[in-house]
XYZ file of C-alpha atoms in Angstrom:
719
model
C -128.158 193.853 135.951
C -127.323 190.278 135.296
C -123.780 190.798 133.869
C -122.682 192.648 136.985
C -123.711 189.786 139.206
C -121.741 187.312 137.187
C -118.720 189.562 137.302
C -118.829 189.965 141.018
C -119.219 186.193 141.395
C -116.187 185.535 139.273
C -114.271 188.178 141.177
C -115.215 186.591 144.405
C -114.152 183.225 143.125
C -110.812 184.557 142.015
C -110.215 186.175 145.317
C -110.920 182.945 147.067
C -108.460 181.137 144.855
C -105.814 183.785 145.431
C -106.351 183.528 149.127
C -105.952 179.794 148.999
C -102.775 180.146 146.984
C -101.367 182.628 149.484
C -102.108 180.242 152.272
C -100.398 177.465 150.333
C -97.339 179.618 149.675
C -97.224 180.604 153.300
C -97.307 176.920 154.299
C -94.588 176.061 151.802
C -92.454 178.887 153.030
C -92.893 177.782 156.578
C -92.013 174.233 155.603
C -88.874 175.399 153.814
C -87.802 177.320 156.835
C -88.278 174.286 159.025
C -86.328 172.172 156.483
C -83.497 174.679 156.426
C -83.418 174.606 160.181
C -83.343 170.799 160.213
C -80.621 170.802 157.566
C -78.551 173.215 159.552
C -78.982 171.065 162.601
C -77.936 167.873 160.677
C -74.938 169.646 159.208
C -73.962 170.717 162.631
C -74.299 167.166 163.963
C -72.328 165.708 161.067
C -69.649 168.262 161.419
C -69.357 167.416 165.049
C -69.204 163.675 164.217
C -66.532 164.293 161.586
C -64.534 166.208 164.029
C -64.768 163.455 166.581
C -63.822 160.818 163.920
C -60.785 162.772 162.943
C -59.766 162.947 166.537
C -60.329 159.200 166.904
C -58.360 158.418 163.732
C -55.546 160.586 164.836
C -55.460 158.585 168.028
C -55.909 155.019 166.563
C -53.694 155.005 163.411
C -50.415 155.326 165.274
C -51.439 152.522 167.573
C -52.388 150.300 164.597
C -49.148 150.975 162.838
C -47.233 150.191 165.960
C -49.189 146.933 166.445
C -48.583 145.882 162.820
C -44.909 146.515 163.232
C -44.853 144.435 166.358
C -46.641 141.566 164.615
C -44.170 141.664 161.733
C -41.336 141.612 164.154
C -42.878 138.620 165.915
C -43.240 136.698 162.652
C -39.664 137.466 161.713
C -38.511 136.251 165.064
C -40.499 133.012 164.667
C -39.157 132.430 161.185
C -35.657 133.124 162.311
C -35.998 130.737 165.191
C -37.414 128.068 162.836
C -34.565 128.557 160.403
C -32.108 128.413 163.219
C -33.683 125.164 164.442
C -33.571 123.769 160.897
C -29.951 124.770 160.414
C -29.007 123.517 163.839
C -30.723 120.185 162.997
C -28.262 119.683 160.111
C -25.444 120.007 162.600
C -27.100 117.290 164.681
C -27.778 114.871 161.731
C -24.393 113.239 161.917
C -24.716 112.621 165.620
C -28.288 111.367 165.388
C -27.733 108.960 162.478
C -24.177 107.782 163.022
C -25.110 104.829 165.215
C -27.761 103.519 162.820
C -25.478 103.985 159.812
C -22.712 102.070 161.531
C -25.033 99.241 162.513
C -26.284 98.837 158.944
C -29.710 98.349 157.347
C -30.198 94.696 158.194
C -33.627 94.199 159.716
C -34.639 97.871 159.594
C -34.343 98.989 156.016
C -37.012 101.705 156.112
C -35.511 103.351 159.194
C -32.068 103.134 157.594
C -33.268 104.710 154.355
C -34.889 107.482 156.426
C -31.530 108.217 158.050
C -29.832 108.226 154.659
C -32.416 110.740 153.433
C -31.631 113.044 156.385
C -27.917 112.784 155.716
C -28.441 113.495 152.035
C -30.386 116.702 152.861
C -27.641 117.778 155.283
C -25.041 117.270 152.544
C -27.075 119.387 150.150
C -27.484 122.158 152.797
C -23.829 122.423 153.631
C -22.831 122.290 149.957
C -25.166 125.192 149.195
C -24.682 127.306 152.316
C -21.470 126.430 154.088
C -19.173 124.386 151.848
C -16.246 125.003 154.160
C -17.969 123.594 157.208
C -16.308 120.538 158.769
C -19.784 119.100 159.184
C -19.980 118.719 155.382
C -17.155 116.224 155.343
C -18.675 114.365 158.246
C -22.116 113.961 156.671
C -20.523 113.169 153.314
C -18.552 110.419 154.956
C -21.687 109.062 156.597
C -23.562 109.181 153.288
C -20.855 107.227 151.490
C -20.727 104.765 154.327
C -24.498 104.365 154.172
C -24.372 103.820 150.427
C -21.696 101.195 150.842
C -23.796 99.513 153.517
C -26.750 99.412 151.124
C -24.514 97.913 148.440
C -23.326 95.357 150.943
C -26.869 94.627 152.098
C -27.990 94.199 148.468
C -25.205 91.707 147.864
C -25.799 89.991 151.199
C -29.525 89.518 150.638
C -28.969 88.081 147.167
C -26.202 85.755 148.309
C -28.052 84.617 151.417
C -31.414 83.934 149.817
C -30.525 83.035 146.222
C -30.531 79.262 145.964
C -30.297 76.869 142.977
C -33.693 75.711 141.762
C -34.239 72.089 142.898
C -34.099 69.580 139.997
C -37.558 68.227 140.795
C -39.043 71.720 140.518
C -37.220 72.264 137.218
C -38.709 69.034 135.864
C -42.130 70.235 136.987
C -41.510 73.538 135.216
C -40.442 71.795 132.007
C -43.470 69.533 132.051
C -46.010 72.211 132.949
C -47.165 73.131 129.449
C -47.345 69.580 128.126
C -48.690 67.745 131.148
C -50.551 70.241 133.281
C -52.886 71.945 130.834
C -55.714 73.548 132.735
C -53.899 73.110 136.047
C -51.890 75.574 138.082
C -48.421 76.146 136.712
C -45.330 75.439 138.729
C -44.065 78.830 139.936
C -40.487 79.596 140.868
C -39.848 81.742 143.934
C -36.239 82.784 143.568
C -36.413 85.039 146.659
C -38.852 85.173 149.589
C -41.434 87.911 149.083
C -40.209 90.085 151.964
C -36.592 89.825 150.857
C -37.572 90.562 147.259
C -39.289 93.773 148.351
C -36.177 94.828 150.301
C -33.956 94.119 147.299
C -36.278 96.123 145.042
C -36.313 99.022 147.540
C -32.517 99.069 147.766
C -32.082 98.844 143.990
C -34.432 101.783 143.446
C -32.498 103.863 145.979
C -29.169 102.942 144.438
C -30.448 103.874 140.986
C -31.847 107.222 142.176
C -29.211 108.324 144.680
C -26.313 105.901 144.499
C -25.309 107.049 141.033
C -23.420 103.830 140.173
C -24.151 100.564 138.402
C -22.036 98.288 140.565
C -25.093 96.684 142.105
C -26.223 95.550 138.636
C -22.935 93.718 138.172
C -23.363 92.166 141.599
C -26.874 91.104 140.674
C -26.001 89.387 137.415
C -22.946 87.683 138.905
C -24.912 86.160 141.797
C -27.947 85.190 139.730
C -25.739 83.856 136.934
C -23.990 81.599 139.422
C -27.324 80.284 140.705
C -28.602 79.679 137.175
C -25.488 77.692 136.354
C -25.755 75.730 139.602
C -29.400 74.952 138.863
C -28.504 73.463 135.467
C -25.606 71.486 136.938
C -27.841 70.238 139.741
C -30.336 68.998 137.165
C -27.551 67.165 135.333
C -26.367 65.460 138.500
C -29.936 64.537 139.415
C -30.608 62.965 136.011
C -27.351 61.025 136.090
C -27.953 59.696 139.575
C -31.471 58.626 138.703
C -30.708 57.300 135.216
C -31.172 53.715 136.327
C -34.397 54.350 138.264
C -37.890 54.003 136.870
C -38.548 57.699 136.870
C -38.313 60.993 138.679
C -41.329 62.165 140.621
C -42.602 65.685 140.864
C -41.944 67.746 143.919
C -44.475 67.176 146.722
C -45.852 70.692 146.346
C -46.772 70.129 142.738
C -47.721 66.502 143.264
C -50.548 67.553 145.566
C -51.964 69.802 142.900
C -52.360 67.039 140.339
C -54.373 64.254 141.804
C -55.316 62.886 138.404
C -51.902 63.405 136.846
C -49.525 60.429 136.657
C -46.139 60.653 138.309
C -43.732 62.486 136.068
C -40.936 60.569 134.435
C -38.141 62.306 132.584
C -38.517 60.973 129.039
C -37.479 57.452 129.834
C -36.869 56.573 126.204
C -34.652 53.581 125.465
C -31.952 55.838 124.141
C -30.783 56.205 120.588
C -28.192 53.456 120.667
C -30.027 51.133 123.016
C -33.113 51.591 120.869
C -31.081 50.539 117.853
C -30.264 47.249 119.499
C -33.859 46.680 120.584
C -35.101 47.360 117.077
C -32.730 44.861 115.568
C -33.649 42.291 118.174
C -37.319 42.919 117.499
C -36.926 42.452 113.766
C -34.834 39.374 114.336
C -37.591 37.768 116.404
C -40.786 38.594 114.562
C -39.661 40.160 111.322
C -38.175 36.981 109.880
C -39.321 34.370 112.402
C -35.762 33.956 113.624
C -35.591 30.222 112.940
C -33.443 28.081 110.784
C -35.447 24.954 110.164
C -36.540 23.568 113.491
C -33.764 25.172 115.501
C -33.676 28.623 117.035
C -31.671 31.032 114.931
C -31.407 34.822 115.030
C -31.063 36.769 111.825
C -27.374 37.226 112.280
C -26.678 33.805 113.777
C -24.063 31.912 111.832
C -21.969 34.976 111.038
C -18.321 34.914 111.904
C -17.714 36.575 115.281
C -15.166 38.984 113.871
C -17.709 40.353 111.404
C -20.051 41.570 114.131
C -20.169 45.123 115.361
C -19.042 46.879 112.213
C -21.748 49.515 112.386
C -23.387 49.235 115.768
C -20.922 47.880 118.295
C -19.484 44.489 119.069
C -22.689 42.480 119.205
C -26.364 42.689 118.445
C -29.200 42.763 120.933
C -28.778 43.295 124.653
C -25.207 43.865 125.646
C -23.297 43.949 128.870
C -19.923 45.205 129.910
C -17.916 48.214 128.659
C -19.636 48.522 125.262
C -23.088 48.590 126.796
C -21.970 51.068 129.443
C -20.544 53.369 126.799
C -23.793 53.361 124.850
C -25.855 53.945 127.985
C -23.585 56.844 128.877
C -24.044 58.362 125.416
C -27.814 58.021 125.644
C -27.773 59.574 129.105
C -25.696 62.509 127.879
C -28.111 63.041 124.986
C -31.180 62.962 127.211
C -29.518 65.125 129.844
C -28.537 67.732 127.259
C -32.102 67.892 125.921
C -33.426 68.402 129.445
C -30.852 71.088 130.155
C -31.807 73.030 127.022
C -35.477 73.039 128.062
C -34.516 73.892 131.639
C -32.374 76.805 130.463
C -35.255 78.308 128.492
C -37.661 78.047 131.449
C -35.140 79.298 134.016
C -34.025 82.152 131.761
C -37.654 83.230 131.371
C -38.059 83.190 135.136
C -34.802 85.078 135.681
C -35.847 87.793 133.263
C -39.161 88.201 135.043
C -37.331 88.601 138.362
C -34.837 90.991 136.809
C -37.555 93.370 135.608
C -38.507 94.099 139.232
C -34.965 94.931 140.323
C -32.990 96.351 137.390
C -33.904 99.676 135.681
C -35.663 99.180 132.366
C -32.903 100.662 130.195
C -30.359 98.277 131.757
C -32.473 95.102 131.770
C -31.451 93.595 128.411
C -27.749 94.177 128.957
C -27.860 92.781 132.499
C -29.882 89.769 131.334
C -27.378 89.161 128.543
C -24.554 89.082 131.078
C -26.572 86.950 133.506
C -27.230 84.078 131.079
C -23.889 84.244 129.300
C -21.940 81.704 131.358
C -24.695 79.087 131.419
C -25.469 79.571 127.739
C -21.802 79.275 126.834
C -21.550 76.048 128.831
C -24.587 74.592 127.056
C -23.321 75.608 123.631
C -19.912 74.146 124.458
C -21.552 70.886 125.503
C -23.415 70.882 122.210
C -20.173 71.457 120.333
C -18.583 68.609 122.278
C -21.465 66.348 121.228
C -20.940 67.447 117.623
C -17.228 66.728 117.951
C -17.958 63.272 119.378
C -20.381 62.637 116.518
C -17.717 63.607 114.002
C -15.272 61.183 115.604
C -17.905 58.439 115.604
C -18.564 59.179 111.948
C -14.854 58.977 111.164
C -14.690 55.465 112.617
C -18.002 54.566 110.899
C -19.891 54.226 114.173
C -23.021 55.608 112.554
C -25.461 54.523 115.231
C -23.601 56.697 117.740
C -23.922 59.607 115.333
C -27.686 59.256 115.654
C -27.436 60.764 119.133
C -27.376 64.216 117.526
C -30.734 63.677 115.805
C -32.954 64.028 118.910
C -30.812 66.959 120.019
C -31.240 68.744 116.698
C -34.964 68.064 116.683
C -35.323 69.443 120.201
C -33.204 72.517 119.450
C -35.369 73.343 116.434
C -38.566 72.876 118.417
C -37.185 75.057 121.199
C -35.703 77.742 118.945
C -38.810 80.009 118.720
C -39.019 80.137 122.520
C -35.249 80.493 122.708
C -35.332 83.494 120.345
C -38.151 85.067 122.362
C -36.180 84.725 125.592
C -33.043 86.216 124.010
C -34.893 89.074 122.332
C -32.975 92.278 122.889
C -29.671 90.618 123.812
C -26.475 91.082 121.821
C -26.294 89.629 118.307
C -23.505 87.305 119.386
C -25.726 85.843 122.096
C -28.706 85.364 119.789
C -26.575 83.684 117.111
C -25.119 80.989 119.343
C -28.022 78.575 119.061
C -28.495 79.005 115.271
C -24.765 78.416 114.801
C -24.963 75.220 116.861
C -27.984 74.046 114.865
C -26.117 74.701 111.618
C -23.106 72.762 112.899
C -25.255 69.798 113.943
C -27.088 69.812 110.609
C -23.822 69.799 108.689
C -22.432 66.977 110.847
C -25.608 64.938 110.465
C -25.754 65.492 106.709
C -22.141 64.368 106.340
C -22.809 61.296 108.477
C -25.760 60.390 106.270
C -23.647 60.766 103.157
C -20.756 58.825 104.641
C -23.097 56.038 105.690
C -24.466 55.729 102.152
C -20.940 55.704 100.741
C -19.753 53.220 103.359
C -22.542 50.811 102.422
C -21.328 50.928 98.852
C -17.586 51.035 99.481
C -16.910 49.477 102.843
C -13.208 50.070 103.521
C -12.771 46.887 105.524
C -14.057 43.592 104.216
C -16.263 41.511 106.466
C -16.714 37.786 106.091
C -19.981 36.171 105.081
C -21.684 33.296 106.804
C -21.342 29.809 105.371
C -25.093 29.240 105.470
C -26.065 32.235 103.303
C -28.092 33.999 105.994
C -28.744 37.743 106.148
C -25.501 39.688 106.088
C -24.679 42.130 108.847
C -24.342 44.944 106.316
C -27.997 44.441 105.445
C -29.218 44.297 109.021
C -27.179 47.347 109.997
C -28.298 49.355 106.978
C -31.962 48.564 107.606
C -31.504 49.250 111.304
C -30.006 52.651 110.563
C -32.849 53.520 108.215
C -35.386 52.311 110.771
C -33.972 54.720 113.301
C -34.231 57.588 110.831
C -37.998 57.106 110.798
C -38.198 58.626 114.261
C -36.403 61.705 112.957
C -37.870 62.119 109.483
C -38.229 65.894 109.678
C -34.815 66.258 111.255
C -33.046 64.027 108.729
C -34.886 65.716 105.870
C -33.792 69.121 107.122
C -30.209 67.903 107.380
C -30.315 66.776 103.772
C -32.031 70.015 102.745
C -29.236 72.015 104.353
C -26.858 70.421 101.853
C -29.228 70.480 98.888
C -27.376 73.290 97.135
C -24.891 70.655 96.070
C -27.832 68.820 94.480
C -26.364 65.559 95.680
C -29.508 63.644 94.900
C -30.104 65.034 91.411
C -33.505 66.381 92.438
C -34.731 69.223 90.184
C -34.617 72.442 92.157
C -36.373 75.690 91.356
C -33.700 78.393 90.823
C -35.520 80.604 93.280
C -35.338 77.867 95.911
C -31.694 77.035 95.311
C -30.600 80.348 96.811
C -32.676 79.896 99.934
C -31.554 78.461 103.210
C -32.549 74.992 104.359
C -35.281 76.410 106.578
C -37.283 77.540 103.532
C -37.832 74.004 102.291
C -41.225 72.711 103.219
C -41.914 69.429 104.893
C -42.918 67.689 101.671
C -39.665 68.616 99.968
C -37.680 67.354 102.945
C -39.654 64.123 102.808
C -38.751 63.681 99.135
C -35.103 64.281 99.972
C -35.201 61.639 102.683
C -36.980 59.226 100.372
C -34.328 59.750 97.721
C -31.610 59.222 100.296
C -33.141 55.944 101.504
C -33.415 54.758 97.895
C -29.766 55.625 97.451
C -28.794 53.607 100.535
C -30.885 50.646 99.397
C -29.332 50.866 95.935
C -25.840 50.946 97.395
C -26.751 48.036 99.640
C -27.894 45.991 96.650
C -24.631 46.704 94.855
C -22.669 45.813 97.956
C -24.517 42.506 98.366
C -23.722 41.484 94.824
C -20.051 42.133 95.573
C -20.239 39.942 98.653
C -20.908 36.836 96.504
C -17.247 36.132 95.761
C -16.713 33.786 98.744
C -19.621 31.619 97.579
C -18.599 29.136 94.907
C -22.014 27.476 94.677
C -24.423 29.538 92.508
C -27.355 28.139 94.499
C -25.876 29.368 97.784
C -25.304 32.770 96.174
C -28.974 32.810 95.244
C -30.007 31.838 98.794
C -27.775 34.586 100.175
C -29.299 37.253 97.927
C -32.776 35.841 98.502
C -32.393 36.100 102.286
C -31.083 39.643 102.096
C -33.690 40.862 99.616
C -36.425 39.201 101.634
C -35.123 40.761 104.855
C -35.131 44.191 103.202
C -38.661 43.702 101.863
C -40.048 42.472 105.187
C -38.356 45.320 107.035
C -39.799 47.851 104.588
C -43.280 46.378 104.922
C -43.217 46.323 108.717
C -42.389 50.021 109.011
C -42.960 53.371 107.360
C -39.923 52.810 105.189
C -42.047 51.372 102.399
C -44.299 54.425 102.309
C -41.292 56.702 102.465
C -39.478 54.922 99.629
C -42.702 55.005 97.590
C -42.562 58.811 97.593
C -39.851 58.742 94.913
C -39.903 55.128 93.700
C -42.939 53.401 92.251
C -43.929 50.096 93.847
C -40.604 49.280 95.526
C -42.128 46.187 97.124
C -42.842 44.706 93.678
C -39.251 45.392 92.696
C -37.912 43.408 95.650
C -40.415 40.637 95.097
C -39.075 40.406 91.563
C -35.514 40.149 92.907
C -36.621 37.452 95.349
C -38.367 35.422 92.629
C -35.322 35.689 90.389
C -33.088 34.273 93.116
C -35.550 31.455 93.838
C -35.422 30.495 90.172
C -31.633 30.516 90.225
C -31.708 28.329 93.309
C -34.123 25.898 91.678
C -31.681 25.381 88.834
C -29.392 23.655 91.313
C -31.908 20.780 91.305
C -31.667 20.280 87.574
C -28.729 17.943 88.086
C -31.163 15.811 90.072
C -34.301 16.167 87.994
C -32.422 15.809 84.716
C -31.991 12.134 85.584
C -35.780 11.817 85.734
C -36.681 12.988 82.226
C -37.042 10.722 79.225
C -34.158 12.212 77.312
C -31.709 9.483 76.221
C -33.884 6.885 77.944
C -34.559 3.567 76.115
C -37.944 2.913 74.658
C -39.429 -0.010 76.546
C -40.745 -2.653 74.172
C -41.656 -5.855 75.873
C -40.416 -7.088 79.188
C -36.890 -7.900 78.161
C -34.269 -5.149 78.085
C -30.907 -5.059 76.511
C -27.874 -4.708 78.716
C -27.264 -1.194 77.425
C -30.837 -0.182 78.239
C -30.616 -1.660 81.704
C -27.360 0.194 82.249
C -28.914 3.507 81.222
C -31.790 3.041 83.684
C -29.351 2.086 86.439
C -27.249 5.167 85.777
C -30.316 7.416 85.932
C -31.471 5.977 89.263
C -27.935 6.084 90.607
C -27.412 9.667 89.426
C -30.717 10.748 90.961
C -29.906 9.079 94.290
C -26.425 10.534 94.511
C -27.578 14.016 93.424
C -30.476 13.985 95.899
C -28.266 12.876 98.771
C -25.593 15.405 97.924
C -27.985 18.349 97.601
C -29.886 17.442 100.760
C -26.658 17.101 102.708
C -25.304 20.432 101.471
C -28.508 22.480 101.536
C -29.545 21.142 104.913
C -26.940 23.463 106.480
C -28.089 26.495 104.524
C -30.304 29.089 106.223
C -33.573 30.703 105.217
C -34.648 32.575 108.382
C -38.085 33.527 107.051
C -40.361 30.574 107.875
C -42.847 31.336 105.123
C -40.195 31.656 102.478
C -38.497 28.523 103.757
C -41.701 26.510 103.501
C -42.561 28.007 100.154
C -39.213 27.074 98.612
C -39.366 23.594 100.094
C -42.866 22.961 98.829
C -42.135 24.307 95.370
C -39.036 22.134 95.043
C -40.827 19.194 96.586
C -43.644 19.496 94.056
C -41.235 19.603 91.106
C -39.054 16.726 92.271
C -41.817 14.430 93.506
C -43.880 14.841 90.372
C -40.907 13.948 88.183
C -39.745 11.131 90.465
C -43.206 9.593 90.736
C -43.558 9.582 86.958
C -40.066 8.134 86.563
C -40.782 5.381 89.057
C -43.998 4.538 87.334
C -42.265 4.208 83.981
C -39.067 2.467 85.024
C -39.359 1.340 88.578
C -42.308 -0.998 88.487
C -42.803 -3.650 85.842
C -39.375 -3.046 84.316
C -36.832 -5.656 85.190
C -33.631 -3.643 84.840
C -31.774 -5.166 87.794
C -31.724 -8.171 90.058
C -31.265 -5.826 93.078
C -33.938 -3.093 92.695
C -33.427 -1.861 96.279
C -29.885 -0.882 95.304
C -31.159 1.594 92.727
C -34.634 2.413 93.914
C -33.414 3.538 97.335
C -36.192 6.017 98.133
C -39.900 6.016 97.820
C -41.735 9.176 96.773
C -42.637 9.822 100.408
C -39.024 9.404 101.514
C -37.833 11.865 98.877
C -40.461 14.313 100.145
C -39.240 13.846 103.700
C -35.667 14.535 102.637
C -36.670 17.776 100.918
C -38.639 18.789 104.019
C -35.373 18.715 105.948
C -33.692 21.293 103.728
C -32.438 24.407 105.560
C -32.704 22.600 108.906
C -29.490 21.648 110.688
C -31.375 19.915 113.472
C -33.106 17.424 111.151
């Protein structure tokens, strides 16, 4: 019974499940039907919407296309109208700009350049689009006229505002580096700032659109003229103020240097005037300048016609034509040196200005042309100075030749800056200064050689003084050498430039002998100069020995040589000459002292004819108080000979000259000592206690003191 119950329960359960499933299927089916209905409804709605959209599209698209076409047409119309306005504006350019172009750019450069730009665009339009249009010729004509006006304005601005640099400002510029270290430099304003900007603007336009280089030629011609006028103005200023105490700075610069002294333009005594002052100085304190108790210059006592052989017509301060000529030469030398420095500074300033105005690839060529005239004038002046020096050398006016020494020194000092300024210019321009330096060196070297030869072989004889004082040849030779001390490097370089000839027999390294003079170092140049001075002094010594012919008295010859050797020695000692000579000659001062001592000894021999009467040779032997007649006669003759010899020598030698006070006193005292010692001994032996005459005052005329007084008056015309 139990299995059937379970089966019916399961059956019932299954039936319930089936029923539930049927209900679920029925619900799903119903839902699907509702979904299909909803889908059909949505499809219907969408179809209706699509239909309406299609109708709307069919209505709108034609309208849109029509609107787009209208917009395109509007844009085309606008562009056409704009192009027409633009084209029409080109036809109006000539009319709009003609008045301004005719009036020119003065005072309204920017507006003028704007008009030129419009005209240029009109020209380009007509050339590209309507080359046959009459308007093309009109705007072309206006453009050319505008370009010419700009050229004219460029020239006008430069001519109107370019002025020569004032001399005072140039002097400030020259002195800036040396005298105003740490202070504001003097600045040149060649053109006012506003004008400079206009000139730069015009030059840029002419370079870009003018398509010609005429304005560059205009520029260099105008600026070259102003540069030349600036240099000439400086020359005139220096000449006018040559007699004044100095030239002050410009007020603008003066205010900037409260602690800086007023500038003076190298107020040196001048090469020739300095020569005279040196000789005067050495005459006064080098050798005391006295002859005994009277005033006597070194050259006093010379014949008038012997003066001026080497350094003019007289020694010391001079007046009249000769002095004026020397002052003029010194002024020309100083002026030339200033002009060289001024040229370098002004050229630097001109180049700086030029870089703002001239295109870079034309700057060097334009600068070369700009400085050419002024540089040529300066080089020609230098060549004229060289020519004058050659003429002075030919007439043996060697002191005048010295005017080229400061010039050469200054040119060499300036050359590095000069080369820097001329960098990039033509080779011919850069070589002008080196060629001038070479010419000056050759002229100076020849003058030095000719001077040395002239000392040795003077073509025209000069007389000697009767008193045996220092000869003019000596004073002039020493004076010339003294002046060389100021230019040691320069003179050494001159000699080095000619060293290939090995004039001075100085051993030269073969590698050096093929080099130019500039390769020789300072020490070598100094040795050359030392050798040259030794050569001059040697020639002078030979010349002095030849000058002894007019002197018949050997003692006067000795005094003459003594005075000259002593003058040379004192001059060497009182300057750098001694140190310079010592470079190639050992102890030159001892050599001259030896010469001086030798001449003193020769002079002292002149007193032997006096002192020989005072020795015991051939004198009688005194035995007792009674003398034989022959013995008395011998004693009388000795006293008489001594008296006559003393009087004669004192009379003659009183008029002789020994300008050096110390040497004069030394020679007097030495001779006084020799004579008085011998005379005192002679008097003691034969003058007292020996009865050799009834009239002793006739033979014993002088006491020892009186003889000493007579010797003290030697070399003193006033005694």
